[in-house]
Amino acid sequence: MPNPMRCFNCLGFSHPTYQCKKQAVCANCGEDKHPENIKCENQQRCINCNGSHHALDRKCPLFIMQKEIKSIQVNNKVTFNEAKRIYKEKNPTYFIKSFAEIAKQNIEKKDVAVQADIVFNFEQNKNTTINNKVSTVVKVTSQASSSTASIAGSSYPDG
């Protein structure tokens, strides 16, 4: 049985290294890849499942799942996506995370001040655009009024 396709750049599954568009990561700790001459001394953390093992460990639950999906794909002669759907039907609880698993995930924090600045700039640009349009309407209306007044004031023959 063939092993699941794995990228040796980002260490994820389902795509080869030459198609990877992600940042290279360390197989041991899951952080940005270290220079080749430096051995990683960080604590092991799997980039795929967040477990306390390196990303190439064959006991990783995600590797085992990918291996089973690959087996379904080969045995049933179906696409990877179809094999994944079949796997999910047979293992529905595997894809439901416990509260503890969700709570221990690293959550990226955003700087609210940066987001507020973006909203403020958008609002400021919107107000400037509206003010410009109002000025244009007032100017055109004023020109139209003076044109109407000059036409009304001119004398035309009553034909």
PDB file of C-alpha atoms in Angstrom:
ATOM      1  CA  MET A   1       0.000   0.000   0.000  1.00  0.00           C
ATOM      2  CA  PRO A   2       1.516   3.387  -0.941  1.00  0.00           C
ATOM      3  CA  ASN A   3       2.082   5.975   1.747  1.00  0.00           C
ATOM      4  CA  PRO A   4       0.036   9.181   1.747  1.00  0.00           C
ATOM      5  CA  MET A   5       1.389  12.041  -0.326  1.00  0.00           C
ATOM      6  CA  ARG A   6       3.393  14.329   1.913  1.00  0.00           C
ATOM      7  CA  CYS A   7       5.119  17.646   1.341  1.00  0.00           C
ATOM      8  CA  PHE A   8       8.614  17.820   2.782  1.00  0.00           C
ATOM      9  CA  ASN A   9       8.524  21.625   2.765  1.00  0.00           C
ATOM     10  CA  CYS A  10       5.474  22.383   4.965  1.00  0.00           C
ATOM     11  CA  LEU A  11       5.106  18.727   6.099  1.00  0.00           C
ATOM     12  CA  GLY A  12       1.406  18.716   5.259  1.00  0.00           C
ATOM     13  CA  PHE A  13      -0.409  15.993   3.365  1.00  0.00           C
ATOM     14  CA  SER A  14      -2.095  15.832  -0.055  1.00  0.00           C
ATOM     15  CA  HIS A  15       0.391  17.807  -2.122  1.00  0.00           C
ATOM     16  CA  PRO A  16       3.981  17.239  -3.290  1.00  0.00           C
ATOM     17  CA  THR A  17       6.866  19.486  -2.265  1.00  0.00           C
ATOM     18  CA  TYR A  18       7.240  21.063  -5.709  1.00  0.00           C
ATOM     19  CA  GLN A  19       3.643  22.379  -5.552  1.00  0.00           C
ATOM     20  CA  CYS A  20       3.922  23.792  -2.023  1.00  0.00           C
ATOM     21  CA  LYS A  21       3.207  27.493  -1.567  1.00  0.00           C
ATOM     22  CA  LYS A  22       3.657  27.511   2.212  1.00  0.00           C
ATOM     23  CA  GLN A  23       6.582  28.437   4.446  1.00  0.00           C
ATOM     24  CA  ALA A  24       9.108  25.648   5.134  1.00  0.00           C
ATOM     25  CA  VAL A  25       8.815  24.274   8.675  1.00  0.00           C
ATOM     26  CA  CYS A  26      10.979  22.247  11.027  1.00  0.00           C
ATOM     27  CA  ALA A  27       9.891  18.590  11.197  1.00  0.00           C
ATOM     28  CA  ASN A  28      10.771  18.474  14.900  1.00  0.00           C
ATOM     29  CA  CYS A  29       9.082  21.553  16.399  1.00  0.00           C
ATOM     30  CA  GLY A  30       6.750  22.816  13.654  1.00  0.00           C
ATOM     31  CA  GLU A  31       8.235  26.326  13.692  1.00  0.00           C
ATOM     32  CA  ASP A  32       9.927  28.044  10.742  1.00  0.00           C
ATOM     33  CA  LYS A  33      12.653  25.829   9.304  1.00  0.00           C
ATOM     34  CA  HIS A  34      16.033  26.236  11.017  1.00  0.00           C
ATOM     35  CA  PRO A  35      19.301  26.559   9.070  1.00  0.00           C
ATOM     36  CA  GLU A  36      20.584  23.143   7.913  1.00  0.00           C
ATOM     37  CA  ASN A  37      23.652  23.239  10.188  1.00  0.00           C
ATOM     38  CA  ILE A  38      21.616  23.828  13.376  1.00  0.00           C
ATOM     39  CA  LYS A  39      20.017  20.862  15.163  1.00  0.00           C
ATOM     40  CA  CYS A  40      16.586  21.708  16.571  1.00  0.00           C
ATOM     41  CA  GLU A  41      16.557  21.562  20.363  1.00  0.00           C
ATOM     42  CA  ASN A  42      12.933  22.730  20.744  1.00  0.00           C
ATOM     43  CA  GLN A  43      10.212  20.542  22.201  1.00  0.00           C
ATOM     44  CA  GLN A  44       8.628  18.259  19.600  1.00  0.00           C
ATOM     45  CA  ARG A  45       5.307  19.434  18.187  1.00  0.00           C
ATOM     46  CA  CYS A  46       3.565  17.967  15.174  1.00  0.00           C
ATOM     47  CA  ILE A  47       2.535  20.619  12.657  1.00  0.00           C
ATOM     48  CA  ASN A  48      -0.382  18.411  11.532  1.00  0.00           C
ATOM     49  CA  CYS A  49      -2.103  17.342  14.756  1.00  0.00           C
ATOM     50  CA  ASN A  50      -0.393  19.532  17.383  1.00  0.00           C
ATOM     51  CA  GLY A  51       0.725  16.354  19.174  1.00  0.00           C
ATOM     52  CA  SER A  52       3.973  16.014  21.148  1.00  0.00           C
ATOM     53  CA  HIS A  53       5.823  14.118  18.403  1.00  0.00           C
ATOM     54  CA  HIS A  54       7.686  15.186  15.265  1.00  0.00           C
ATOM     55  CA  ALA A  55       5.723  15.718  12.050  1.00  0.00           C
ATOM     56  CA  LEU A  56       7.141  12.611  10.309  1.00  0.00           C
ATOM     57  CA  ASP A  57       6.077  10.192  13.074  1.00  0.00           C
ATOM     58  CA  ARG A  58       4.145   7.250  11.614  1.00  0.00           C
ATOM     59  CA  LYS A  59       2.117   7.036  14.845  1.00  0.00           C
ATOM     60  CA  CYS A  60       0.668  10.515  14.238  1.00  0.00           C
ATOM     61  CA  PRO A  61      -3.146  10.246  14.168  1.00  0.00           C
ATOM     62  CA  LEU A  62      -3.298  12.336  10.986  1.00  0.00           C
ATOM     63  CA  PHE A  63      -0.721  10.134   9.242  1.00  0.00           C
ATOM     64  CA  ILE A  64      -2.743   7.049  10.221  1.00  0.00           C
ATOM     65  CA  MET A  65      -5.933   8.698   8.947  1.00  0.00           C
ATOM     66  CA  GLN A  66      -4.247   9.686   5.660  1.00  0.00           C
ATOM     67  CA  LYS A  67      -2.906   6.127   5.319  1.00  0.00           C
ATOM     68  CA  GLU A  68      -6.435   4.722   5.757  1.00  0.00           C
ATOM     69  CA  ILE A  69      -7.847   7.203   3.221  1.00  0.00           C
ATOM     70  CA  LYS A  70      -5.102   6.180   0.763  1.00  0.00           C
ATOM     71  CA  SER A  71      -6.038   2.529   1.347  1.00  0.00           C
ATOM     72  CA  ILE A  72      -9.717   3.272   0.584  1.00  0.00           C
ATOM     73  CA  GLN A  73      -8.656   5.175  -2.536  1.00  0.00           C
ATOM     74  CA  VAL A  74      -6.520   2.311  -3.876  1.00  0.00           C
ATOM     75  CA  ASN A  75      -8.854  -0.541  -2.908  1.00  0.00           C
ATOM     76  CA  ASN A  76     -12.016   1.137  -4.234  1.00  0.00           C
ATOM     77  CA  LYS A  77     -10.324   2.825  -7.215  1.00  0.00           C
ATOM     78  CA  VAL A  78     -11.804   6.223  -6.349  1.00  0.00           C
ATOM     79  CA  THR A  79     -10.432   9.764  -6.158  1.00  0.00           C
ATOM     80  CA  PHE A  80      -8.777  11.049  -3.005  1.00  0.00           C
ATOM     81  CA  ASN A  81     -11.768  13.293  -2.242  1.00  0.00           C
ATOM     82  CA  GLU A  82     -14.192  10.385  -2.659  1.00  0.00           C
ATOM     83  CA  ALA A  83     -12.009   8.200  -0.409  1.00  0.00           C
ATOM     84  CA  LYS A  84     -11.958  10.982   2.193  1.00  0.00           C
ATOM     85  CA  ARG A  85     -15.763  11.231   2.056  1.00  0.00           C
ATOM     86  CA  ILE A  86     -16.051   7.447   2.578  1.00  0.00           C
ATOM     87  CA  TYR A  87     -13.609   7.638   5.494  1.00  0.00           C
ATOM     88  CA  LYS A  88     -15.611  10.466   7.107  1.00  0.00           C
ATOM     89  CA  GLU A  89     -18.827   8.440   6.805  1.00  0.00           C
ATOM     90  CA  LYS A  90     -17.176   5.491   8.571  1.00  0.00           C
ATOM     91  CA  ASN A  91     -15.453   7.658  11.213  1.00  0.00           C
ATOM     92  CA  PRO A  92     -17.734  10.654  11.868  1.00  0.00           C
ATOM     93  CA  THR A  93     -16.499  11.328  15.407  1.00  0.00           C
ATOM     94  CA  TYR A  94     -12.867  11.510  14.277  1.00  0.00           C
ATOM     95  CA  PHE A  95     -13.516  14.952  12.808  1.00  0.00           C
ATOM     96  CA  ILE A  96     -15.192  16.347  15.941  1.00  0.00           C
ATOM     97  CA  LYS A  97     -12.679  17.980  18.285  1.00  0.00           C
ATOM     98  CA  SER A  98     -13.122  17.907  22.024  1.00  0.00           C
ATOM     99  CA  PHE A  99     -13.209  21.143  24.007  1.00  0.00           C
ATOM    100  CA  ALA A 100      -9.760  20.312  25.424  1.00  0.00           C
ATOM    101  CA  GLU A 101      -8.306  19.921  21.914  1.00  0.00           C
ATOM    102  CA  ILE A 102      -9.800  23.211  20.757  1.00  0.00           C
ATOM    103  CA  ALA A 103      -8.690  25.025  23.931  1.00  0.00           C
ATOM    104  CA  LYS A 104      -5.056  23.905  23.643  1.00  0.00           C
ATOM    105  CA  GLN A 105      -4.684  25.108  20.051  1.00  0.00           C
ATOM    106  CA  ASN A 106      -2.588  28.194  19.487  1.00  0.00           C
ATOM    107  CA  ILE A 107      -4.917  30.995  18.478  1.00  0.00           C
ATOM    108  CA  GLU A 108      -3.460  33.814  16.430  1.00  0.00           C
ATOM    109  CA  LYS A 109      -4.108  37.124  18.151  1.00  0.00           C
ATOM    110  CA  LYS A 110      -4.802  40.228  16.112  1.00  0.00           C
ATOM    111  CA  ASP A 111      -3.989  43.794  17.120  1.00  0.00           C
ATOM    112  CA  VAL A 112      -7.344  45.511  17.464  1.00  0.00           C
ATOM    113  CA  ALA A 113      -5.740  48.946  17.093  1.00  0.00           C
ATOM    114  CA  VAL A 114      -4.533  48.017  13.607  1.00  0.00           C
ATOM    115  CA  GLN A 115      -7.995  46.835  12.627  1.00  0.00           C
ATOM    116  CA  ALA A 116      -9.584  49.995  14.089  1.00  0.00           C
ATOM    117  CA  ASP A 117      -7.169  52.132  12.049  1.00  0.00           C
ATOM    118  CA  ILE A 118      -8.205  50.344   8.870  1.00  0.00           C
ATOM    119  CA  VAL A 119     -11.886  50.921   9.638  1.00  0.00           C
ATOM    120  CA  PHE A 120     -11.180  54.565  10.516  1.00  0.00           C
ATOM    121  CA  ASN A 121      -9.332  55.119   7.224  1.00  0.00           C
ATOM    122  CA  PHE A 122     -12.184  53.489   5.318  1.00  0.00           C
ATOM    123  CA  GLU A 123     -14.739  55.717   7.080  1.00  0.00           C
ATOM    124  CA  GLN A 124     -12.584  58.788   6.451  1.00  0.00           C
ATOM    125  CA  ASN A 125     -12.254  57.929   2.726  1.00  0.00           C
ATOM    126  CA  LYS A 126     -15.990  57.260   2.502  1.00  0.00           C
ATOM    127  CA  ASN A 127     -16.774  60.656   4.078  1.00  0.00           C
ATOM    128  CA  THR A 128     -14.313  62.424   1.750  1.00  0.00           C
ATOM    129  CA  THR A 129     -15.918  60.746  -1.280  1.00  0.00           C
ATOM    130  CA  ILE A 130     -19.419  61.705  -0.112  1.00  0.00           C
ATOM    131  CA  ASN A 131     -18.322  65.314   0.524  1.00  0.00           C
ATOM    132  CA  ASN A 132     -16.763  65.493  -2.962  1.00  0.00           C
ATOM    133  CA  LYS A 133     -19.966  64.209  -4.564  1.00  0.00           C
ATOM    134  CA  VAL A 134     -22.120  66.665  -2.576  1.00  0.00           C
ATOM    135  CA  SER A 135     -19.841  69.532  -3.683  1.00  0.00           C
ATOM    136  CA  THR A 136     -20.174  68.410  -7.313  1.00  0.00           C
ATOM    137  CA  VAL A 137     -23.982  68.225  -7.060  1.00  0.00           C
ATOM    138  CA  VAL A 138     -24.136  71.709  -5.474  1.00  0.00           C
ATOM    139  CA  LYS A 139     -21.846  73.106  -8.184  1.00  0.00           C
ATOM    140  CA  VAL A 140     -23.851  71.521 -11.048  1.00  0.00           C
ATOM    141  CA  THR A 141     -27.144  72.665  -9.488  1.00  0.00           C
ATOM    142  CA  SER A 142     -25.783  76.195  -9.145  1.00  0.00           C
ATOM    143  CA  GLN A 143     -24.625  76.209 -12.781  1.00  0.00           C
ATOM    144  CA  ALA A 144     -27.980  74.849 -13.923  1.00  0.00           C
ATOM    145  CA  SER A 145     -29.819  77.554 -11.944  1.00  0.00           C
ATOM    146  CA  SER A 146     -27.751  80.352 -13.484  1.00  0.00           C
ATOM    147  CA  SER A 147     -28.220  78.871 -16.977  1.00  0.00           C
ATOM    148  CA  THR A 148     -31.991  78.710 -16.412  1.00  0.00           C
ATOM    149  CA  ALA A 149     -32.012  82.312 -15.140  1.00  0.00           C
ATOM    150  CA  SER A 150     -30.092  83.570 -18.170  1.00  0.00           C
ATOM    151  CA  ILE A 151     -32.409  81.683 -20.557  1.00  0.00           C
ATOM    152  CA  ALA A 152     -35.496  83.081 -18.756  1.00  0.00           C
ATOM    153  CA  GLY A 153     -34.049  86.592 -18.874  1.00  0.00           C
ATOM    154  CA  SER A 154     -33.277  86.545 -22.618  1.00  0.00           C
ATOM    155  CA  SER A 155     -35.831  87.682 -25.120  1.00  0.00           C
ATOM    156  CA  TYR A 156     -37.033  85.242 -27.729  1.00  0.00           C
ATOM    157  CA  PRO A 157     -39.364  86.184 -30.523  1.00  0.00           C
ATOM    158  CA  ASP A 158     -42.878  84.908 -29.925  1.00  0.00           C
ATOM    159  CA  GLY A 159     -42.889  83.225 -33.262  1.00  0.00           C
TER     160      GLY A 159
END
